[in-house]
GROMACS .gro file of C-alpha atoms in nm:
model
  146
    1MET     CA    1  -1.524  -6.436   0.088
    2MET     CA    2  -1.525  -6.346  -0.277
    3LYS     CA    3  -1.851  -6.157  -0.228
    4ARG     CA    4  -1.699  -5.948   0.052
    5PHE     CA    5  -1.405  -5.870  -0.164
    6LEU     CA    6  -1.623  -5.764  -0.462
    7LEU     CA    7  -1.847  -5.554  -0.232
    8LEU     CA    8  -1.538  -5.385  -0.071
    9ALA     CA    9  -1.387  -5.322  -0.421
   10TRP     CA   10  -1.717  -5.176  -0.538
   11ILE     CA   11  -1.732  -4.942  -0.244
   12VAL     CA   12  -1.375  -4.825  -0.287
   13LEU     CA   13  -1.432  -4.762  -0.661
   14LEU     CA   14  -1.751  -4.581  -0.587
   15PHE     CA   15  -1.602  -4.334  -0.340
   16ALA     CA   16  -1.241  -4.309  -0.468
   17PRO     CA   17  -1.303  -4.053  -0.746
   18ALA     CA   18  -1.464  -3.807  -0.503
   19ALA     CA   19  -1.164  -3.846  -0.262
   20TRP     CA   20  -0.919  -3.801  -0.551
   21SER     CA   21  -1.087  -3.481  -0.668
   22GLN     CA   22  -1.071  -3.320  -0.315
   23ILE     CA   23  -0.801  -3.058  -0.274
   24GLU     CA   24  -0.656  -3.039   0.072
   25PHE     CA   25  -0.592  -2.696   0.215
   26ASP     CA   26  -0.366  -2.595   0.499
   27GLN     CA   27  -0.627  -2.330   0.608
   28ILE     CA   28  -0.982  -2.219   0.514
   29ALA     CA   29  -1.107  -1.884   0.633
   30ASN     CA   30  -1.469  -1.814   0.723
   31PHE     CA   31  -1.713  -1.768   0.436
   32GLY     CA   32  -1.773  -1.398   0.374
   33SER     CA   33  -1.459  -1.280   0.553
   34SER     CA   34  -1.314  -1.153   0.223
   35GLY     CA   35  -1.619  -0.948   0.129
   36ILE     CA   36  -1.827  -1.205  -0.068
   37SER     CA   37  -2.069  -1.405   0.143
   38ASN     CA   38  -2.039  -1.736  -0.042
   39LEU     CA   39  -1.651  -1.742  -0.084
   40ALA     CA   40  -1.385  -1.841   0.159
   41LEU     CA   41  -1.008  -1.769   0.126
   42VAL     CA   42  -0.802  -2.098   0.131
   43ARG     CA   43  -0.436  -2.139   0.175
   44LYS     CA   44  -0.206  -2.423   0.050
   45GLY     CA   45   0.154  -2.363   0.153
   46ASN     CA   46   0.233  -1.999   0.068
   47HIS     CA   47  -0.040  -1.959  -0.196
   48PHE     CA   48  -0.401  -1.854  -0.176
   49GLY     CA   49  -0.717  -1.911  -0.368
   50MET     CA   50  -1.096  -1.916  -0.295
   51ILE     CA   51  -1.370  -2.178  -0.275
   52ASP     CA   52  -1.743  -2.132  -0.286
   53ASN     CA   53  -1.984  -2.266  -0.024
   54GLN     CA   54  -2.021  -2.587  -0.232
   55GLY     CA   55  -1.647  -2.657  -0.203
   56ASN     CA   56  -1.577  -2.570  -0.569
   57LEU     CA   57  -1.247  -2.391  -0.638
   58VAL     CA   58  -1.341  -2.052  -0.783
   59ILE     CA   59  -1.004  -1.881  -0.773
   60PRO     CA   60  -0.700  -2.097  -0.823
   61VAL     CA   61  -0.453  -2.142  -0.535
   62GLU     CA   62  -0.176  -1.957  -0.715
   63TYR     CA   63  -0.160  -1.605  -0.559
   64GLU     CA   64   0.072  -1.499  -0.272
   65SER     CA   65  -0.210  -1.272  -0.150
   66ILE     CA   66  -0.567  -1.197  -0.222
   67GLY     CA   67  -0.719  -0.872  -0.078
   68ASN     CA   68  -1.077  -0.820   0.033
   69PHE     CA   69  -1.331  -0.776  -0.237
   70GLY     CA   70  -1.443  -0.411  -0.262
   71SER     CA   71  -1.141  -0.280  -0.069
   72GLN     CA   72  -0.992  -0.130  -0.387
   73GLY     CA   73  -1.296   0.082  -0.435
   74VAL     CA   74  -1.505  -0.137  -0.670
   75SER     CA   75  -1.741  -0.400  -0.534
   76GLY     CA   76  -1.672  -0.751  -0.652
   77LEU     CA   77  -1.304  -0.699  -0.733
   78ALA     CA   78  -0.993  -0.775  -0.529
   79LEU     CA   79  -0.623  -0.709  -0.550
   80VAL     CA   80  -0.401  -1.021  -0.603
   81ARG     CA   81  -0.027  -1.057  -0.584
   82LYS     CA   82   0.220  -1.292  -0.747
   83GLY     CA   83   0.580  -1.223  -0.659
   84LYS     CA   84   0.629  -0.847  -0.667
   85ASN     CA   85   0.345  -0.784  -0.908
   86TYR     CA   86  -0.022  -0.706  -0.868
   87GLY     CA   87  -0.343  -0.752  -1.059
   88VAL     CA   88  -0.715  -0.742  -0.997
   89ILE     CA   89  -0.953  -1.046  -0.997
   90SER     CA   90  -1.332  -1.061  -0.991
   91TYR     CA   91  -1.527  -1.269  -0.733
   92ARG     CA   92  -1.601  -1.513  -1.026
   93GLY     CA   93  -1.232  -1.587  -1.068
   94ASN     CA   94  -1.178  -1.379  -1.383
   95LEU     CA   95  -0.851  -1.193  -1.395
   96VAL     CA   96  -0.971  -0.840  -1.479
   97ILE     CA   97  -0.628  -0.670  -1.466
   98PRO     CA   98  -0.325  -0.880  -1.540
   99VAL     CA   99  -0.067  -0.938  -1.266
  100GLU     CA  100   0.198  -0.720  -1.414
  101TYR     CA  101   0.197  -0.395  -1.214
  102GLU     CA  102   0.428  -0.310  -0.926
  103SER     CA  103   0.141  -0.120  -0.761
  104ILE     CA  104  -0.228  -0.058  -0.829
  105GLY     CA  105  -0.398   0.230  -0.635
  106ASN     CA  106  -0.755   0.241  -0.515
  107PHE     CA  107  -1.015   0.298  -0.787
  108GLY     CA  108  -1.147   0.656  -0.755
  109SER     CA  109  -0.850   0.779  -0.547
  110GLN     CA  110  -0.729   0.993  -0.838
  111GLY     CA  111  -1.054   1.188  -0.849
  112VAL     CA  112  -1.234   0.981  -1.107
  113SER     CA  113  -1.460   0.691  -1.004
  114GLY     CA  114  -1.357   0.361  -1.164
  115LEU     CA  115  -0.992   0.464  -1.244
  116ALA     CA  116  -0.680   0.367  -1.065
  117LEU     CA  117  -0.314   0.470  -1.084
  118VAL     CA  118  -0.079   0.184  -1.178
  119ARG     CA  119   0.303   0.168  -1.171
  120LYS     CA  120   0.566  -0.032  -1.359
  121GLY     CA  121   0.923   0.052  -1.263
  122LYS     CA  122   0.943   0.432  -1.240
  123ASN     CA  123   0.645   0.497  -1.478
  124TYR     CA  124   0.285   0.553  -1.400
  125GLY     CA  125  -0.038   0.515  -1.596
  126VAL     CA  126  -0.410   0.492  -1.525
  127ILE     CA  127  -0.636   0.188  -1.568
  128SER     CA  128  -1.009   0.141  -1.551
  129TYR     CA  129  -1.181  -0.118  -1.324
  130ARG     CA  130  -1.261  -0.314  -1.645
  131GLY     CA  131  -0.891  -0.347  -1.726
  132ASN     CA  132  -0.867  -0.088  -1.999
  133LEU     CA  133  -0.550   0.115  -1.988
  134VAL     CA  134  -0.675   0.476  -2.004
  135ILE     CA  135  -0.336   0.645  -1.981
  136PRO     CA  136  -0.028   0.454  -2.093
  137VAL     CA  137   0.227   0.357  -1.825
  138GLU     CA  138   0.494   0.597  -1.951
  139TYR     CA  139   0.481   0.898  -1.717
  140GLU     CA  140   0.712   0.989  -1.427
  141SER     CA  141   0.409   1.115  -1.229
  142ILE     CA  142   0.036   1.163  -1.263
  143GLY     CA  143  -0.159   1.395  -1.038
  144ASN     CA  144  -0.523   1.383  -0.926
  145PHE     CA  145  -0.794   1.463  -1.179
  146GLY     CA  146  -1.030   1.758  -1.107
   0.00000   0.00000   0.00000
């Protein structure tokens, strides 16, 4: 009887840490459906993140939306939203552009590859796909380049 108890306790302790480390999701999308073949969008409540094909959390489940990678005009980058603000994240989970803009346009849509129009309140600026502010967010309007 004692041997069974010890064996059972050993089995529970052996597998418990793996079970405790698992995050449960309400929904898991197909791998590749967001533009990167080894990533899948996951949802927990009203928040989204991404896991890789090994089950590792790559992008934390903290965003209210995550766009498709490449849809903003730069491969490997996706638009993310928290509340009413947007930012841009890489497929590796790095926040490239902070989540502080009310809108971020597509990169290249202003006539220069790699640059996007951003807006805070009534003011506009231009940011690069690397997160560098090229034109400060202080203008009422900014037209296309070229």
